[in-house]
Amino acid sequence: MSYFDDVSEAAQFLRAQLGSLRPSLGIVLGSGLGAAASAVHDPVIVPYESIPNFPKSTVEGHSGRLVAGTLGGAPVVVLQGRVHFYEGYSAKDVTFPMRVMGALGVRAVILTNAAGGIAEGYKIGQFVLIADHINMMGWNPLAGLNEPRFAFNRPNSGLRFCDMSEAYSKRLRQVAIQVSELEGQPLEEGIYLAVSGPSFETPAEIRAFRTMGATLVGMSTVPETIVARHMGIEVLGISCVTNLAAGLSATPLSHAEVFETGKQVERKLAELLDRLAMWIAALVDAES
Ligand code: HPA
């Protein structure tokens, strides 16, 4: 079976579980940020183990289940937990769940993550909208033979050379900024730089990344964004600053700190996602 067939098999299995629910919005929850999954109404909960060909997370804080239902009244599919390259997974495995969302007909995704803050002035626990990214992972999930069927009949999709000039949808960012302003907690925008991990960065690397224009650093999201764009899916990225990046604080970095900060703000993120879901689903549904 080809990779495309594996994705189709997983999507077909999920379609049967979802019944009449047709999610137009997908959400991926990062380290320690799983609470939004429990805000989903009438949830259909599918553990990753039961989905054909789906990779299973090995990291604490990534519980590994798909939750479909409605959020803010919009039909959504939420991935609680993701797999990473540093766990030993291939590029194809890391992006498999995003491919399945594409096959399910999702038109937009909200990708959330835990990130180290590089910019001066970031507060721990703050959410930052991703305006753009820098891929320093050393690999690209589109390497290898191109699979045009991943276009799923959407225009300008499934292409060998995928345009990334608006990786993070301008209009979705505008919606997110407006919604957050209404809440009295306006979101700032930042630049997310992705490394492969699992070691954290050195202070010299963080100084170099700052010079390059990065304000956030993390170990996920970028591969998902790339394959989402390959499938013509709009992306909104939200980082939670779980810690100050290496060299910017007196204490050493740890996954425990990342996870703890995530836990402290996951409810706030759940509320934000609840409000965003309605607006974003309305925007993308209007076109289909
Ligand atoms: N570096 C890389 N990835 C991260 C960090 C960090 O400081 N914090 C959370 N994920």
Tab-separated table of C-alpha atoms and ligand atoms in Angstrom:
chain	number	residue	atom	x	y	z
A	1	MET	CA	0.000	0.000	0.000
A	2	SER	CA	1.178	3.516	-0.752
A	3	TYR	CA	1.385	6.290	1.834
A	4	PHE	CA	-1.658	7.863	0.202
A	5	ASP	CA	-3.557	4.566	0.608
A	6	ASP	CA	-2.546	4.410	4.295
A	7	VAL	CA	-3.907	7.943	4.818
A	8	SER	CA	-7.117	7.067	2.943
A	9	GLU	CA	-7.608	3.939	5.067
A	10	ALA	CA	-7.284	5.964	8.303
A	11	ALA	CA	-9.674	8.624	6.981
A	12	GLN	CA	-12.221	6.022	5.929
A	13	PHE	CA	-12.086	4.424	9.376
A	14	LEU	CA	-12.626	7.832	11.006
A	15	ARG	CA	-15.463	8.797	8.680
A	16	ALA	CA	-17.323	5.726	9.884
A	17	GLN	CA	-16.754	6.761	13.519
A	18	LEU	CA	-17.792	10.378	12.909
A	19	GLY	CA	-21.124	9.560	11.291
A	20	SER	CA	-22.799	12.707	9.996
A	21	LEU	CA	-20.206	15.072	11.511
A	22	ARG	CA	-18.178	16.808	8.754
A	23	PRO	CA	-15.443	18.882	10.439
A	24	SER	CA	-14.156	21.815	8.420
A	25	LEU	CA	-11.707	22.834	11.138
A	26	GLY	CA	-8.873	20.784	12.641
A	27	ILE	CA	-7.050	21.636	15.861
A	28	VAL	CA	-3.755	20.224	17.124
A	29	LEU	CA	-3.025	20.615	20.832
A	30	GLY	CA	0.605	20.850	21.953
A	31	SER	CA	2.501	19.806	25.096
A	32	GLY	CA	0.435	20.279	28.239
A	33	LEU	CA	-2.272	22.093	26.241
A	34	GLY	CA	-4.844	19.303	25.942
A	35	ALA	CA	-7.744	20.913	27.852
A	36	ALA	CA	-9.525	22.190	24.761
A	37	ALA	CA	-10.287	18.574	23.868
A	38	SER	CA	-12.553	18.316	26.901
A	39	ALA	CA	-14.405	21.471	25.830
A	40	VAL	CA	-15.652	19.644	22.717
A	41	HIS	CA	-19.396	18.965	22.810
A	42	ASP	CA	-20.888	15.576	21.972
A	43	PRO	CA	-17.390	14.180	21.609
A	44	VAL	CA	-16.512	11.102	19.620
A	45	ILE	CA	-13.225	10.007	21.192
A	46	VAL	CA	-10.916	7.817	19.159
A	47	PRO	CA	-7.597	6.670	20.699
A	48	TYR	CA	-4.715	6.837	18.219
A	49	GLU	CA	-4.031	3.099	18.782
A	50	SER	CA	-7.328	2.224	17.185
A	51	ILE	CA	-6.822	4.286	13.996
A	52	PRO	CA	-5.203	2.283	11.181
A	53	ASN	CA	-1.613	3.375	10.433
A	54	PHE	CA	-1.708	6.249	12.959
A	55	PRO	CA	1.558	6.960	14.843
A	56	LYS	CA	1.460	6.803	18.649
A	57	SER	CA	3.034	9.478	20.853
A	58	THR	CA	5.735	8.462	23.328
A	59	VAL	CA	6.034	11.796	25.162
A	60	GLU	CA	4.467	12.555	28.498
A	61	GLY	CA	1.893	15.316	28.089
A	62	HIS	CA	0.716	14.096	24.700
A	63	SER	CA	-2.168	11.800	25.437
A	64	GLY	CA	-2.791	10.518	21.938
A	65	ARG	CA	-6.448	10.674	21.059
A	66	LEU	CA	-8.615	12.231	18.420
A	67	VAL	CA	-11.707	14.056	19.621
A	68	ALA	CA	-14.388	15.063	17.128
A	69	GLY	CA	-17.497	17.048	17.932
A	70	THR	CA	-18.440	20.716	18.098
A	71	LEU	CA	-16.508	23.600	19.586
A	72	GLY	CA	-18.117	27.046	19.709
A	73	GLY	CA	-20.875	25.437	17.643
A	74	ALA	CA	-18.482	24.505	14.825
A	75	PRO	CA	-17.767	20.920	13.780
A	76	VAL	CA	-14.139	20.211	14.645
A	77	VAL	CA	-11.632	17.409	14.813
A	78	VAL	CA	-9.086	17.848	17.610
A	79	LEU	CA	-5.807	15.978	17.872
A	80	GLN	CA	-4.802	15.765	21.497
A	81	GLY	CA	-1.138	14.921	21.256
A	82	ARG	CA	1.253	14.788	18.313
A	83	VAL	CA	4.339	12.813	17.419
A	84	HIS	CA	7.724	14.392	16.836
A	85	PHE	CA	10.799	13.674	14.754
A	86	TYR	CA	12.867	13.483	17.954
A	87	GLU	CA	10.866	10.443	19.063
A	88	GLY	CA	12.409	8.588	16.150
A	89	TYR	CA	9.485	8.998	13.776
A	90	SER	CA	9.965	9.630	10.085
A	91	ALA	CA	8.869	12.820	8.365
A	92	LYS	CA	5.944	10.876	6.856
A	93	ASP	CA	4.824	9.634	10.303
A	94	VAL	CA	5.057	13.089	11.884
A	95	THR	CA	2.753	14.554	9.253
A	96	PHE	CA	0.438	11.544	8.878
A	97	PRO	CA	-2.291	12.958	11.178
A	98	MET	CA	-2.324	16.231	9.206
A	99	ARG	CA	-2.690	14.271	5.951
A	100	VAL	CA	-5.647	12.429	7.480
A	101	MET	CA	-7.263	15.755	8.403
A	102	GLY	CA	-6.840	16.803	4.769
A	103	ALA	CA	-8.484	13.575	3.618
A	104	LEU	CA	-11.369	14.237	6.028
A	105	GLY	CA	-12.043	17.517	4.236
A	106	VAL	CA	-10.713	19.967	6.809
A	107	ARG	CA	-10.289	23.470	5.277
A	108	ALA	CA	-8.398	25.198	8.092
A	109	VAL	CA	-6.273	24.101	11.034
A	110	ILE	CA	-5.249	25.727	14.281
A	111	LEU	CA	-1.831	24.410	15.323
A	112	THR	CA	-0.833	25.042	18.921
A	113	ASN	CA	2.494	24.389	20.575
A	114	ALA	CA	4.688	25.034	23.562
A	115	ALA	CA	7.625	27.271	22.688
A	116	GLY	CA	10.626	28.931	24.229
A	117	GLY	CA	10.431	32.733	24.174
A	118	ILE	CA	13.322	34.507	22.452
A	119	ALA	CA	11.900	38.031	22.109
A	120	GLU	CA	12.432	40.432	24.956
A	121	GLY	CA	9.314	41.155	26.918
A	122	TYR	CA	7.544	37.817	26.439
A	123	LYS	CA	5.902	36.630	29.642
A	124	ILE	CA	5.733	32.988	30.611
A	125	GLY	CA	2.281	31.626	29.814
A	126	GLN	CA	1.661	34.234	27.090
A	127	PHE	CA	0.068	33.179	23.772
A	128	VAL	CA	1.676	34.440	20.579
A	129	LEU	CA	0.220	34.188	17.068
A	130	ILE	CA	2.652	32.734	14.565
A	131	ALA	CA	3.042	35.191	11.691
A	132	ASP	CA	5.690	33.128	9.894
A	133	HIS	CA	8.252	30.401	10.509
A	134	ILE	CA	11.880	29.498	9.958
A	135	ASN	CA	12.564	25.816	9.328
A	136	MET	CA	15.832	24.812	11.006
A	137	MET	CA	14.813	21.174	11.461
A	138	GLY	CA	17.120	20.115	8.659
A	139	TRP	CA	14.397	18.254	6.771
A	140	ASN	CA	11.182	18.858	4.869
A	141	PRO	CA	8.154	16.557	4.950
A	142	LEU	CA	7.545	17.042	1.207
A	143	ALA	CA	10.923	15.502	0.259
A	144	GLY	CA	10.525	12.375	-1.862
A	145	LEU	CA	8.147	11.724	-4.734
A	146	ASN	CA	5.335	14.257	-4.914
A	147	GLU	CA	1.823	12.853	-4.402
A	148	PRO	CA	-0.582	15.093	-6.368
A	149	ARG	CA	-3.636	13.244	-5.001
A	150	PHE	CA	-3.099	15.157	-1.732
A	151	ALA	CA	-4.625	18.160	-3.527
A	152	PHE	CA	-8.068	16.590	-2.945
A	153	ASN	CA	-9.253	18.707	-5.914
A	154	ARG	CA	-8.377	21.998	-4.254
A	155	PRO	CA	-6.803	24.660	-6.481
A	156	ASN	CA	-3.021	25.220	-6.381
A	157	SER	CA	-2.529	22.186	-4.175
A	158	GLY	CA	-0.602	18.934	-4.360
A	159	LEU	CA	2.234	20.676	-6.164
A	160	ARG	CA	5.879	19.566	-6.236
A	161	PHE	CA	7.032	23.056	-5.266
A	162	CYS	CA	4.674	24.346	-2.610
A	163	ASP	CA	4.322	28.111	-2.187
A	164	MET	CA	4.996	29.205	1.397
A	165	SER	CA	4.679	32.974	0.999
A	166	GLU	CA	1.613	33.056	3.239
A	167	ALA	CA	2.150	29.936	5.314
A	168	TYR	CA	0.049	31.355	8.163
A	169	SER	CA	-3.197	32.736	6.773
A	170	LYS	CA	-3.393	36.489	6.964
A	171	ARG	CA	-7.163	36.535	7.236
A	172	LEU	CA	-7.216	33.918	10.000
A	173	ARG	CA	-4.615	35.936	11.907
A	174	GLN	CA	-6.785	39.029	11.535
A	175	VAL	CA	-9.760	37.103	12.928
A	176	ALA	CA	-7.647	35.870	15.856
A	177	ILE	CA	-6.405	39.375	16.611
A	178	GLN	CA	-9.921	40.804	16.526
A	179	VAL	CA	-11.328	38.039	18.720
A	180	SER	CA	-8.505	38.426	21.244
A	181	GLU	CA	-8.968	42.218	21.312
A	182	LEU	CA	-12.658	41.746	22.094
A	183	GLU	CA	-11.590	39.549	24.994
A	184	GLY	CA	-9.314	42.343	26.214
A	185	GLN	CA	-6.210	40.186	25.733
A	186	PRO	CA	-4.807	41.167	22.344
A	187	LEU	CA	-2.451	38.650	20.768
A	188	GLU	CA	0.988	39.687	19.525
A	189	GLU	CA	2.519	38.119	16.435
A	190	GLY	CA	5.865	36.346	16.374
A	191	ILE	CA	8.201	34.254	14.236
A	192	TYR	CA	8.476	30.568	15.165
A	193	LEU	CA	11.753	28.814	14.500
A	194	ALA	CA	11.645	25.011	14.520
A	195	VAL	CA	14.527	22.765	15.545
A	196	SER	CA	14.493	18.970	15.505
A	197	GLY	CA	15.288	18.547	19.237
A	198	PRO	CA	15.181	16.696	21.558
A	199	SER	CA	18.013	18.601	23.236
A	200	PHE	CA	17.123	22.189	24.014
A	201	GLU	CA	19.173	24.914	22.328
A	202	THR	CA	22.451	26.393	23.516
A	203	PRO	CA	22.554	30.093	24.429
A	204	ALA	CA	24.720	30.686	21.322
A	205	GLU	CA	22.063	29.085	19.124
A	206	ILE	CA	19.389	31.286	20.676
A	207	ARG	CA	21.505	34.410	20.014
A	208	ALA	CA	21.919	33.267	16.400
A	209	PHE	CA	18.179	32.570	16.022
A	210	ARG	CA	17.347	36.010	17.391
A	211	THR	CA	19.643	37.580	14.802
A	212	MET	CA	17.760	35.598	12.146
A	213	GLY	CA	14.486	37.168	13.256
A	214	ALA	CA	13.020	34.382	15.380
A	215	THR	CA	11.008	35.298	18.468
A	216	LEU	CA	9.907	31.750	19.413
A	217	VAL	CA	11.625	28.365	19.282
A	218	GLY	CA	10.075	24.904	19.332
A	219	MET	CA	10.232	21.351	18.027
A	220	SER	CA	6.960	20.925	16.137
A	221	THR	CA	4.319	22.638	13.986
A	222	VAL	CA	6.474	23.542	10.958
A	223	PRO	CA	6.177	20.100	9.275
A	224	GLU	CA	2.412	20.186	9.838
A	225	THR	CA	2.170	23.683	8.376
A	226	ILE	CA	4.119	22.618	5.294
A	227	VAL	CA	1.906	19.618	4.510
A	228	ALA	CA	-1.236	21.607	5.319
A	229	ARG	CA	-0.196	24.212	2.742
A	230	HIS	CA	0.608	21.408	0.281
A	231	MET	CA	-3.053	20.338	0.656
A	232	GLY	CA	-4.404	23.899	0.340
A	233	ILE	CA	-5.422	24.062	4.015
A	234	GLU	CA	-5.288	27.445	5.777
A	235	VAL	CA	-3.157	27.532	8.930
A	236	LEU	CA	-3.391	29.508	12.141
A	237	GLY	CA	-0.514	28.926	14.577
A	238	ILE	CA	-0.582	29.752	18.281
A	239	SER	CA	2.453	29.312	20.536
A	240	CYS	CA	2.334	29.270	24.285
A	241	VAL	CA	5.556	30.713	25.722
A	242	THR	CA	6.214	28.011	28.304
A	243	ASN	CA	9.738	29.149	29.215
A	244	LEU	CA	12.348	31.703	28.306
A	245	ALA	CA	14.741	30.303	25.693
A	246	ALA	CA	18.206	29.035	26.679
A	247	GLY	CA	20.509	31.659	28.174
A	248	LEU	CA	17.660	34.074	28.935
A	249	SER	CA	16.837	32.787	32.387
A	250	ALA	CA	18.924	31.784	35.373
A	251	THR	CA	17.419	28.302	35.624
A	252	PRO	CA	18.112	25.323	33.338
A	253	LEU	CA	15.415	24.310	30.830
A	254	SER	CA	13.293	21.240	31.455
A	255	HIS	CA	10.327	19.453	29.956
A	256	ALA	CA	8.707	19.631	33.399
A	257	GLU	CA	8.701	23.440	33.215
A	258	VAL	CA	7.282	23.362	29.679
A	259	PHE	CA	4.572	20.954	30.733
A	260	GLU	CA	3.718	22.823	33.959
A	261	THR	CA	3.291	26.172	32.203
A	262	GLY	CA	1.106	24.488	29.608
A	263	LYS	CA	-1.104	23.050	32.339
A	264	GLN	CA	-1.480	26.481	33.966
A	265	VAL	CA	-2.807	28.127	30.814
A	266	GLU	CA	-4.534	25.290	28.958
A	267	ARG	CA	-8.000	26.396	30.152
A	268	LYS	CA	-7.352	29.888	28.806
A	269	LEU	CA	-6.310	28.388	25.504
A	270	ALA	CA	-9.445	26.236	25.475
A	271	GLU	CA	-11.579	29.390	25.840
A	272	LEU	CA	-9.714	31.163	23.066
A	273	LEU	CA	-10.066	28.145	20.745
A	274	ASP	CA	-13.754	27.907	21.564
A	275	ARG	CA	-14.277	31.479	20.347
A	276	LEU	CA	-11.959	31.167	17.355
A	277	ALA	CA	-13.545	27.937	16.132
A	278	MET	CA	-16.875	29.569	15.418
A	279	TRP	CA	-15.413	32.477	13.416
A	280	ILE	CA	-12.913	30.425	11.479
A	281	ALA	CA	-15.376	27.670	10.600
A	282	ALA	CA	-17.859	30.324	9.422
A	283	LEU	CA	-15.189	31.867	7.187
A	284	VAL	CA	-14.055	28.632	5.526
A	285	ASP	CA	-17.552	27.114	5.316
A	286	ALA	CA	-18.785	30.171	3.437
A	287	GLU	CA	-16.544	29.126	0.544
A	288	SER	CA	-17.343	25.463	0.247
B	1	HPA	N1	13.127	25.140	22.951
B	1	HPA	C1	12.622	24.248	22.069
B	1	HPA	N2	11.413	23.735	22.166
B	1	HPA	C2	10.648	24.157	23.192
B	1	HPA	C3	11.101	25.074	24.135
B	1	HPA	C4	12.412	25.600	24.004
B	1	HPA	O1	12.881	26.432	24.799
B	1	HPA	N3	10.080	25.266	25.016
B	1	HPA	C5	9.055	24.482	24.609
B	1	HPA	N4	9.395	23.804	23.504
